[in-house]
PDB file of C-alpha atoms in Angstrom:
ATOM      1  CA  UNK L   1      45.019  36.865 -13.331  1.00 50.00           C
ATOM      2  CA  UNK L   2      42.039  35.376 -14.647  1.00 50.00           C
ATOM      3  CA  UNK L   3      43.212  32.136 -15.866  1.00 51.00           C
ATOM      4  CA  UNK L   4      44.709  31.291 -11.806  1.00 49.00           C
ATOM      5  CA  UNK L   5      41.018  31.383 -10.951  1.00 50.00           C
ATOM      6  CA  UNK L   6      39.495  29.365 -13.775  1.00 50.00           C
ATOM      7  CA  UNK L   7      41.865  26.690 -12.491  1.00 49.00           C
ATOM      8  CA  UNK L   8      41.142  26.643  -9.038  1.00 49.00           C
ATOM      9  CA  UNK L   9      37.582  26.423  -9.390  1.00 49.00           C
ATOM     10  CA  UNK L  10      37.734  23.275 -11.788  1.00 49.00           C
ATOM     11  CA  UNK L  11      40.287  21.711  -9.551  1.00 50.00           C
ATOM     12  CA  UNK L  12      36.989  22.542  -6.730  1.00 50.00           C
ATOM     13  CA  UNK L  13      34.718  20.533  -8.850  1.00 49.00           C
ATOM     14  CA  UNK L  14      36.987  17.609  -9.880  1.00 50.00           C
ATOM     15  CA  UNK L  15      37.272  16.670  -6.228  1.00 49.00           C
ATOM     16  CA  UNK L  16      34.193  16.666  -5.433  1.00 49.00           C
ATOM     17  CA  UNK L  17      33.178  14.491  -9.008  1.00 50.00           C
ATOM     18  CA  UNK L  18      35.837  12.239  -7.193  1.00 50.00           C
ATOM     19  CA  UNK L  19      34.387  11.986  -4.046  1.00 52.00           C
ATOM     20  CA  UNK L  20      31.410   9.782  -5.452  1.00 53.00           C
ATOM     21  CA  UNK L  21      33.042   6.869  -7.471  1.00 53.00           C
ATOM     22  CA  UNK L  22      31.009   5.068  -9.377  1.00 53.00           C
ATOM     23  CA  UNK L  23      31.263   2.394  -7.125  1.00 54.00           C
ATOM     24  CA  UNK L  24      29.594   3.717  -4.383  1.00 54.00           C
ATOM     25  CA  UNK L  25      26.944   5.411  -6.592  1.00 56.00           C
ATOM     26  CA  UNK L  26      26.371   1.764  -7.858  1.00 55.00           C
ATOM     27  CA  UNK L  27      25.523   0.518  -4.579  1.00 53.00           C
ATOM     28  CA  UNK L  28      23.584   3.144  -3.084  1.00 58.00           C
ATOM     29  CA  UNK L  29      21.310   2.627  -6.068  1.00 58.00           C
ATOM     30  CA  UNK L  30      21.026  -1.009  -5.456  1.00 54.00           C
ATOM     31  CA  UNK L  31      20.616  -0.623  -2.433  1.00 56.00           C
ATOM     32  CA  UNK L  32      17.505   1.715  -2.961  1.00 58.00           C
ATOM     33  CA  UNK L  33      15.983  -0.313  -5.446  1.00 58.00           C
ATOM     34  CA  UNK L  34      15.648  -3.595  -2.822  1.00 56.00           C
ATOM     35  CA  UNK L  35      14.625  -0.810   0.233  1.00 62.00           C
ATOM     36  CA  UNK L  36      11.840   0.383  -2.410  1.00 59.00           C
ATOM     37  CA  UNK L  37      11.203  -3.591  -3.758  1.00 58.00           C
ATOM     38  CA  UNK L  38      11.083  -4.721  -0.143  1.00 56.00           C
ATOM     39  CA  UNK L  39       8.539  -1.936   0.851  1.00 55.00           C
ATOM     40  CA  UNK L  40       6.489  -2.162  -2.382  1.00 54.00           C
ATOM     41  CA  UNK L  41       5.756  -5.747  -1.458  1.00 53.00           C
ATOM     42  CA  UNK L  42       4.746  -5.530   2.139  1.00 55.00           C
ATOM     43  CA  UNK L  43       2.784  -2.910   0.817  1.00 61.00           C
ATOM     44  CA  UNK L  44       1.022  -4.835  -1.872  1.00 78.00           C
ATOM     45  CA  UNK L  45      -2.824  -4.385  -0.869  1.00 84.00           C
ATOM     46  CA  UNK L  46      -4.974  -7.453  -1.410  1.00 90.00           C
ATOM     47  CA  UNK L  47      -8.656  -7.003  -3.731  1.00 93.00           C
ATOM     48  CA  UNK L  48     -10.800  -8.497  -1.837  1.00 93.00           C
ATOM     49  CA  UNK L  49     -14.867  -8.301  -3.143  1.00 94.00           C
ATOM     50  CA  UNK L  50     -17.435  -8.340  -0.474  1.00 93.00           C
ATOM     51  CA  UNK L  51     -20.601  -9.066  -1.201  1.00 92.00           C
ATOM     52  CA  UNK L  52     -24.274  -8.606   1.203  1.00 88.00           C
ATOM     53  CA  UNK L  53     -25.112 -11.608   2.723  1.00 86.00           C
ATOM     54  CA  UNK L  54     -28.596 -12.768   0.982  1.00 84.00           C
ATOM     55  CA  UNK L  55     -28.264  -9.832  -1.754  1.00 86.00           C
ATOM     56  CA  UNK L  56     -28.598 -12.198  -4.702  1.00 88.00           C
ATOM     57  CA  UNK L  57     -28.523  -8.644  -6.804  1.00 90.00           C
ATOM     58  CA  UNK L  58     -25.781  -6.407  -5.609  1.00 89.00           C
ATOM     59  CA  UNK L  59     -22.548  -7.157  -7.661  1.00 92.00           C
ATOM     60  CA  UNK L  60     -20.393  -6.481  -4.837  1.00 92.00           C
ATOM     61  CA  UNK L  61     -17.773  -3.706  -4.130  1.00 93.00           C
ATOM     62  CA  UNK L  62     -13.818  -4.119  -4.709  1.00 94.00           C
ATOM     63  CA  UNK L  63     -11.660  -3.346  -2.113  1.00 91.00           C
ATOM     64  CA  UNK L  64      -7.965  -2.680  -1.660  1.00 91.00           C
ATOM     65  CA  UNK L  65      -6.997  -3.900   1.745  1.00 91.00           C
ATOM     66  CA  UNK L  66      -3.724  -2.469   3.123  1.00 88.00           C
ATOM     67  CA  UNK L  67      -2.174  -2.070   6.361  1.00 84.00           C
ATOM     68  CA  UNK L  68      -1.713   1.545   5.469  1.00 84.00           C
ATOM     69  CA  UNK L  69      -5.448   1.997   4.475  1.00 87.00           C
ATOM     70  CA  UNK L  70      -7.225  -0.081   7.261  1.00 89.00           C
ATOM     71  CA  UNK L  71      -4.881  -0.440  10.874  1.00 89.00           C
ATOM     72  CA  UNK L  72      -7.555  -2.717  12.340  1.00 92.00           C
ATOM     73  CA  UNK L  73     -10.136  -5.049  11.545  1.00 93.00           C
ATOM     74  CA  UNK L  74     -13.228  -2.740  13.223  1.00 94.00           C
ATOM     75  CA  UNK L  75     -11.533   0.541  11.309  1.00 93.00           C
ATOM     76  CA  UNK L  76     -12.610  -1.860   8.167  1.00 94.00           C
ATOM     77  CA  UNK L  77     -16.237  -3.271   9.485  1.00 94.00           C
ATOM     78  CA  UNK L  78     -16.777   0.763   9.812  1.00 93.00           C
ATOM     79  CA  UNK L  79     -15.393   1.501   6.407  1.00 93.00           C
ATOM     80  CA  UNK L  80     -17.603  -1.373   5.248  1.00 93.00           C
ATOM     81  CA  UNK L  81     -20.478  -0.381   7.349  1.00 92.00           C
ATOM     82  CA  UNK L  82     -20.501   3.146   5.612  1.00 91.00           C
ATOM     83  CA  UNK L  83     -20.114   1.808   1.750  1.00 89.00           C
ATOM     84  CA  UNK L  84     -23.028  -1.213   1.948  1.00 87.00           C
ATOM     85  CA  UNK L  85     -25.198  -0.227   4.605  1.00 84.00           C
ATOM     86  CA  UNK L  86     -28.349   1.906   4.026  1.00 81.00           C
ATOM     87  CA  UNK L  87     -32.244   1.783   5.667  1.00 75.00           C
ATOM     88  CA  UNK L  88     -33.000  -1.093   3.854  1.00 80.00           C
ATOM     89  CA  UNK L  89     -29.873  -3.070   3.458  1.00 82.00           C
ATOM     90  CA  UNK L  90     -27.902  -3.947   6.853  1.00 82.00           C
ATOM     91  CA  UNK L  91     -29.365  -1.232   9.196  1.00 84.00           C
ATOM     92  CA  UNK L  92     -27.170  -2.444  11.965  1.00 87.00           C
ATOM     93  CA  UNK L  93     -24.224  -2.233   9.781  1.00 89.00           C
ATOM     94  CA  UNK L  94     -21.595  -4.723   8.911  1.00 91.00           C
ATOM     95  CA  UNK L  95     -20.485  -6.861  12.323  1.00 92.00           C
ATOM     96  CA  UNK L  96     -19.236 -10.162  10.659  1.00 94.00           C
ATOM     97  CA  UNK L  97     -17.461 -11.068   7.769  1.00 94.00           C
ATOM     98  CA  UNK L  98     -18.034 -14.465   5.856  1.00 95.00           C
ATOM     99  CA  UNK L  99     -15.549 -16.078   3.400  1.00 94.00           C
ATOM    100  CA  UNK L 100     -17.638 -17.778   0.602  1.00 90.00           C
ATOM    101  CA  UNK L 101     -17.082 -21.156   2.315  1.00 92.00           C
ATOM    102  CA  UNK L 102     -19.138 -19.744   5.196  1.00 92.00           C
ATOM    103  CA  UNK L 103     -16.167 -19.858   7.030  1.00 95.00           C
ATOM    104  CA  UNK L 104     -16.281 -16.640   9.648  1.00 96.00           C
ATOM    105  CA  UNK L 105     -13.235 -13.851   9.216  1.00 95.00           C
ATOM    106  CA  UNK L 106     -11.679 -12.286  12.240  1.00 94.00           C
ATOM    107  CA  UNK L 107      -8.861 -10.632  11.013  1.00 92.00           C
ATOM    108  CA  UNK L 108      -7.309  -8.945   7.875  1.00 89.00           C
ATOM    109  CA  UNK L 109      -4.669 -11.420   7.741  1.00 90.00           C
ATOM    110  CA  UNK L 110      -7.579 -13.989   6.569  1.00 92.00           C
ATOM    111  CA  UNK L 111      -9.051 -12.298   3.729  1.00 91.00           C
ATOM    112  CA  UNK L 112      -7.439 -13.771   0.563  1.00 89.00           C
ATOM    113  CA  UNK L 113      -6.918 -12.269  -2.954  1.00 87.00           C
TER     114      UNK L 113
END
């Protein structure tokens, strides 16, 4: 009476093994890895180094600009504002952004690698 029972259960498993074919297995993983490529590259943050206007001293800070990390271009003149500003150095804060050209920046679509 035991054996009936040992057979029925592996016949259990073998359909289910045969309800994912390799096939489809295949695919699904393709199909992930372009999902995860395509989000990994809209993703991609940007390092961008801003500098203090007139600072001939300060190196400069490194950013990673994202989408995820800053939704709007004031959420990263307040980011900003926090990391350079002190008594001394911009005590208004950051309000405008320059490119090196001198060219003014008003959005996060304009700052460049």
């Amino acid at each position: 009476t035991t054996a009936p029972g040992v057979d029925m259960e592996l016949e259990h498993f073998d359909e289910r093994d045969k309800a994912q074919s390799p096939t489809h297995s295949a695919h699904c993983s393709l199909y992930r890895t372009r999902t995860l490529q395509a989000l990994s590259s809209e993703k991609k943050a940007k390092r961008v180094r801003f500098y203090r206007n007139g600072d001939r001293y300060f190196k400069g800070i490194v950013y990673a600009i994202s989408n995820d990390r800053f939704r709007s271009f004031d959420a990263l003149l307040a980011d900003l504002t926090r990391s350079l500003s002190d008594n001394v150095n911009l005590p208004q804060g950051v309000r405008t952004i320059y490119a090196i050209d001198g060219s003014k920046i008003t959005s996060m679509e304009q700052l460049v690698e």
